Amino acid sequence: MSRLDPSLIADLPPFSGMDRQSLEGMLAKAVSIRHPKASHIFREAEKADSFFLLLDGFVRVVKVTPDGEQVIIRYIAAGELLGIAKALGRETYPANAVAAADCVLLAWPSSTWDDIVATHPGFATNTYALVGERLIGTQDRVVELATERVEQRVANAVLNLARQTGRKTEDGILIDFLISRQDISEMTGTTLHTVSRLLSGWETKGWIKSGRQRITLIEGHELMMLATARS
């Protein structure tokens, strides 16, 4: 990849408020890499030698339970950082990062982390704010799994994916990458059968349109009412 113009990342949240010289300094330390769909960007417990900015594509963050079950923690969209183990005080990656689509990333050596956060306090502030948001999101997921009915969890998963990655089409809001019903079951702690039953029922009602690992949100307010309903 040719040298990036700082304007390409200037408006991304991690670099908000940084001047052109600072952006050029950040880019000078980075290398661009590509990962095809389904490849691992890094694996849980590996030494965290790099941290990354996703320029294009989507990344699935996955934890594996002691009995081998996969749990999808979150999806990372373009413009977000990942692999920031140093921000967590860790020397290893806490989860697997798998390309959910063909991805283009910038990678920085983790050995540059301390110098970068010292030289660019705005980047440090933005990054630690991101860490806080993700920790709150993880806590919310724990509460959701413990207290919400399965149909609410699945509805919330579809709404969150549409909010994060949605693209307007003639039919509605398309979740803009391939996602299987198995993926949704791993996000919501339920079975593939249950997810299939719920999505088929919502499609019959005209709330969504699904097929070939694509989901389009048609009646988002109906799913929102379901997701926020109380017994």
Short mmCIF file of C-alpha atoms in Angstrom, two decimals:
data_model
loop_
_atom_site.label_atom_id
_atom_site.label_comp_id
_atom_site.label_asym_id
_atom_site.label_seq_id
_atom_site.Cartn_x
_atom_site.Cartn_y
_atom_site.Cartn_z
CA MET A 1 0.00 0.00 0.00
CA SER A 2 1.26 3.48 -0.85
CA ARG A 3 1.92 5.92 1.95
CA LEU A 4 -1.32 7.02 3.60
CA ASP A 5 -2.38 10.63 3.60
CA PRO A 6 -3.04 11.73 7.19
CA SER A 7 -6.44 13.07 6.14
CA LEU A 8 -7.62 9.47 5.72
CA ILE A 9 -7.43 8.84 9.47
CA ALA A 10 -7.79 12.38 10.85
CA ASP A 11 -11.54 12.02 11.40
CA LEU A 12 -11.38 8.58 13.02
CA PRO A 13 -12.16 8.55 16.75
CA PRO A 14 -8.73 7.37 17.99
CA PHE A 15 -7.04 10.33 16.26
CA SER A 16 -9.61 13.01 17.02
CA GLY A 17 -7.97 16.37 17.73
CA MET A 18 -4.51 15.37 16.49
CA ASP A 19 -2.70 17.80 14.17
CA ARG A 20 -1.23 16.79 10.82
CA GLN A 21 2.31 16.47 12.15
CA SER A 22 1.16 14.11 14.89
CA LEU A 23 -0.80 12.04 12.40
CA GLU A 24 2.23 11.78 10.13
CA GLY A 25 4.29 10.67 13.12
CA MET A 26 1.78 7.95 13.91
CA LEU A 27 1.64 6.71 10.34
CA ALA A 28 5.42 6.62 10.08
CA LYS A 29 5.48 3.91 12.76
CA ALA A 30 2.77 1.77 11.12
CA VAL A 31 2.70 -0.84 8.39
CA SER A 32 -0.34 -1.84 6.32
CA ILE A 33 -1.48 -5.46 6.22
CA ARG A 34 -4.32 -7.40 4.64
CA HIS A 35 -6.21 -10.35 6.07
CA PRO A 36 -8.62 -12.43 3.98
CA LYS A 37 -11.98 -13.40 5.38
CA ALA A 38 -11.86 -16.10 8.10
CA SER A 39 -8.15 -15.61 8.82
CA HIS A 40 -6.87 -14.90 12.34
CA ILE A 41 -5.41 -11.47 12.93
CA PHE A 42 -4.26 -12.66 16.32
CA ARG A 43 -5.05 -15.50 18.71
CA GLU A 44 -5.97 -15.56 22.37
CA ALA A 45 -2.97 -15.87 24.72
CA GLU A 46 -0.43 -15.06 21.98
CA LYS A 47 2.17 -12.46 22.83
CA ALA A 48 0.74 -9.07 21.91
CA ASP A 49 3.47 -7.95 19.54
CA SER A 50 1.26 -5.46 17.65
CA PHE A 51 -1.84 -3.35 17.93
CA PHE A 52 -4.05 -2.44 15.00
CA LEU A 53 -6.40 0.03 13.37
CA LEU A 54 -9.02 -1.49 11.09
CA LEU A 55 -9.18 0.55 7.88
CA ASP A 56 -11.63 -1.61 5.95
CA GLY A 57 -13.70 -4.71 6.69
CA PHE A 58 -15.11 -6.21 9.88
CA VAL A 59 -13.45 -8.24 12.64
CA ARG A 60 -15.08 -10.78 14.94
CA VAL A 61 -13.72 -10.90 18.51
CA VAL A 62 -14.12 -14.41 19.92
CA LYS A 63 -13.45 -16.08 23.26
CA VAL A 64 -13.24 -19.85 23.62
CA THR A 65 -14.65 -21.41 26.80
CA PRO A 66 -12.80 -24.19 28.65
CA ASP A 67 -15.09 -26.77 27.02
CA GLY A 68 -14.29 -25.44 23.54
CA GLU A 69 -17.44 -23.39 22.91
CA GLN A 70 -16.98 -20.17 20.94
CA VAL A 71 -18.53 -16.96 22.23
CA ILE A 72 -18.55 -13.85 20.03
CA ILE A 73 -17.75 -10.89 22.26
CA ARG A 74 -18.19 -8.11 19.72
CA TYR A 75 -17.65 -7.02 16.14
CA ILE A 76 -15.07 -4.38 15.25
CA ALA A 77 -15.93 -1.98 12.41
CA ALA A 78 -13.67 0.13 10.21
CA GLY A 79 -12.10 3.04 12.10
CA GLU A 80 -11.71 1.13 15.38
CA LEU A 81 -8.62 -0.06 17.23
CA LEU A 82 -8.06 -3.68 18.20
CA GLY A 83 -5.37 -5.73 19.86
CA ILE A 84 -4.69 -2.92 22.35
CA ALA A 85 -3.46 -5.29 25.05
CA LYS A 86 -1.03 -2.66 26.30
CA ALA A 87 -3.95 -0.39 27.21
CA LEU A 88 -5.22 -3.20 29.45
CA GLY A 89 -1.81 -3.76 31.06
CA ARG A 90 -1.51 -7.14 29.35
CA GLU A 91 1.36 -8.76 27.48
CA THR A 92 -0.90 -11.24 25.65
CA TYR A 93 -4.07 -10.92 23.61
CA PRO A 94 -7.22 -11.57 25.68
CA ALA A 95 -9.26 -13.03 22.78
CA ASN A 96 -9.12 -14.17 19.17
CA ALA A 97 -9.61 -11.64 16.36
CA VAL A 98 -10.94 -13.19 13.14
CA ALA A 99 -11.59 -11.35 9.88
CA ALA A 100 -15.35 -11.44 9.27
CA ALA A 101 -14.69 -10.02 5.79
CA ASP A 102 -11.57 -9.20 3.80
CA CYS A 103 -9.74 -6.65 5.96
CA VAL A 104 -7.13 -3.93 5.59
CA LEU A 105 -5.39 -2.83 8.78
CA LEU A 106 -2.59 -0.65 10.03
CA ALA A 107 -0.30 -2.35 12.53
CA TRP A 108 2.03 -0.76 15.05
CA PRO A 109 4.64 -2.69 17.10
CA SER A 110 3.54 -2.88 20.71
CA SER A 111 7.07 -1.76 21.62
CA THR A 112 6.07 1.72 20.37
CA TRP A 113 3.00 1.97 22.63
CA ASP A 114 4.57 3.78 25.58
CA ASP A 115 6.27 6.32 23.32
CA ILE A 116 3.08 6.92 21.32
CA VAL A 117 0.84 7.54 24.34
CA ALA A 118 3.50 9.81 25.89
CA THR A 119 4.00 11.80 22.68
CA HIS A 120 0.33 11.95 21.67
CA PRO A 121 -1.81 12.47 24.80
CA GLY A 122 -4.94 12.91 22.68
CA PHE A 123 -4.50 9.41 21.26
CA ALA A 124 -4.01 8.06 24.78
CA THR A 125 -7.16 9.79 26.03
CA ASN A 126 -9.23 8.52 23.10
CA THR A 127 -7.90 4.99 23.44
CA TYR A 128 -8.52 4.69 27.17
CA ALA A 129 -12.03 6.08 26.64
CA LEU A 130 -12.57 3.28 24.10
CA VAL A 131 -11.35 0.71 26.62
CA GLY A 132 -13.84 2.07 29.14
CA GLU A 133 -16.70 1.89 26.65
CA ARG A 134 -15.85 -1.71 25.80
CA LEU A 135 -15.67 -2.71 29.47
CA ILE A 136 -19.10 -1.17 30.05
CA GLY A 137 -20.37 -3.00 26.96
CA THR A 138 -19.03 -6.28 28.33
CA GLN A 139 -20.74 -5.66 31.67
CA ASP A 140 -23.99 -4.92 29.85
CA ARG A 141 -23.64 -8.21 27.97
CA VAL A 142 -23.25 -10.13 31.23
CA VAL A 143 -26.41 -8.51 32.63
CA GLU A 144 -28.24 -9.17 29.36
CA LEU A 145 -27.33 -12.87 29.39
CA ALA A 146 -28.39 -13.17 33.03
CA THR A 147 -31.69 -11.26 32.91
CA GLU A 148 -33.13 -11.03 29.40
CA ARG A 149 -35.25 -13.57 27.57
CA VAL A 150 -33.64 -15.20 24.57
CA GLU A 151 -35.82 -13.33 22.05
CA GLN A 152 -34.71 -10.05 23.62
CA ARG A 153 -31.04 -11.03 23.36
CA VAL A 154 -31.37 -11.96 19.70
CA ALA A 155 -33.33 -8.79 18.94
CA ASN A 156 -30.66 -6.70 20.65
CA ALA A 157 -27.91 -8.46 18.68
CA VAL A 158 -29.62 -7.71 15.35
CA LEU A 159 -30.27 -4.09 16.34
CA ASN A 160 -26.69 -3.55 17.50
CA LEU A 161 -25.26 -5.01 14.29
CA ALA A 162 -27.57 -2.83 12.20
CA ARG A 163 -26.60 0.22 14.26
CA GLN A 164 -22.89 -0.49 13.93
CA THR A 165 -22.64 -1.67 10.33
CA GLY A 166 -26.00 -0.89 8.74
CA ARG A 167 -26.32 0.44 5.20
CA LYS A 168 -29.58 1.85 3.84
CA THR A 169 -31.10 -0.08 0.94
CA GLU A 170 -34.48 -0.08 -0.80
CA ASP A 171 -35.62 -2.88 1.52
CA GLY A 172 -34.36 -1.44 4.79
CA ILE A 173 -31.13 -1.38 6.82
CA LEU A 174 -28.75 -4.08 5.61
CA ILE A 175 -26.21 -5.51 8.05
CA ASP A 176 -23.29 -4.87 5.74
CA PHE A 177 -21.30 -8.09 6.04
CA LEU A 178 -22.00 -11.80 5.90
CA ILE A 179 -23.30 -13.08 9.22
CA SER A 180 -24.66 -16.54 9.84
CA ARG A 181 -27.33 -17.69 12.26
CA GLN A 182 -24.57 -19.62 14.02
CA ASP A 183 -22.73 -16.33 14.55
CA ILE A 184 -25.81 -14.83 16.18
CA SER A 185 -26.25 -17.88 18.39
CA GLU A 186 -22.64 -17.45 19.58
CA MET A 187 -23.28 -13.77 20.29
CA THR A 188 -26.40 -14.41 22.35
CA GLY A 189 -25.64 -17.60 24.25
CA THR A 190 -28.43 -19.61 22.69
CA THR A 191 -28.83 -22.43 20.20
CA LEU A 192 -28.76 -22.32 16.42
CA HIS A 193 -32.26 -23.84 16.38
CA THR A 194 -33.65 -21.05 18.56
CA VAL A 195 -32.03 -18.29 16.46
CA SER A 196 -33.35 -19.88 13.26
CA ARG A 197 -36.86 -20.13 14.72
CA LEU A 198 -36.86 -16.51 15.86
CA LEU A 199 -35.45 -15.06 12.63
CA SER A 200 -37.89 -17.10 10.54
CA GLY A 201 -40.77 -15.86 12.68
CA TRP A 202 -39.66 -12.23 12.38
CA GLU A 203 -39.30 -12.63 8.63
CA THR A 204 -42.86 -13.99 8.41
CA LYS A 205 -44.06 -10.92 10.30
CA GLY A 206 -42.18 -8.65 7.89
CA TRP A 207 -39.78 -7.29 10.51
CA ILE A 208 -36.60 -8.54 8.78
CA LYS A 209 -35.47 -10.10 5.54
CA SER A 210 -32.82 -12.81 5.68
CA GLY A 211 -31.01 -15.21 3.39
CA ARG A 212 -27.50 -16.32 2.39
CA GLN A 213 -25.96 -14.90 5.57
CA ARG A 214 -27.58 -11.52 4.99
CA ILE A 215 -30.02 -9.77 7.30
CA THR A 216 -31.97 -6.63 6.43
CA LEU A 217 -33.83 -4.79 9.16
CA ILE A 218 -37.23 -3.68 7.82
CA GLU A 219 -39.29 -2.83 10.91
CA GLY A 220 -36.65 -1.79 13.41
CA HIS A 221 -39.17 -0.28 15.82
CA GLU A 222 -40.85 -3.68 16.23
CA LEU A 223 -37.56 -5.30 17.24
CA MET A 224 -36.80 -2.34 19.51
CA MET A 225 -40.13 -2.81 21.29
CA LEU A 226 -39.38 -6.51 21.72
CA ALA A 227 -35.82 -5.87 22.91
CA THR A 228 -36.94 -3.38 25.57
CA ALA A 229 -40.10 -5.20 26.70
CA ARG A 230 -40.36 -6.26 30.32
CA SER A 231 -42.03 -9.41 31.50
#
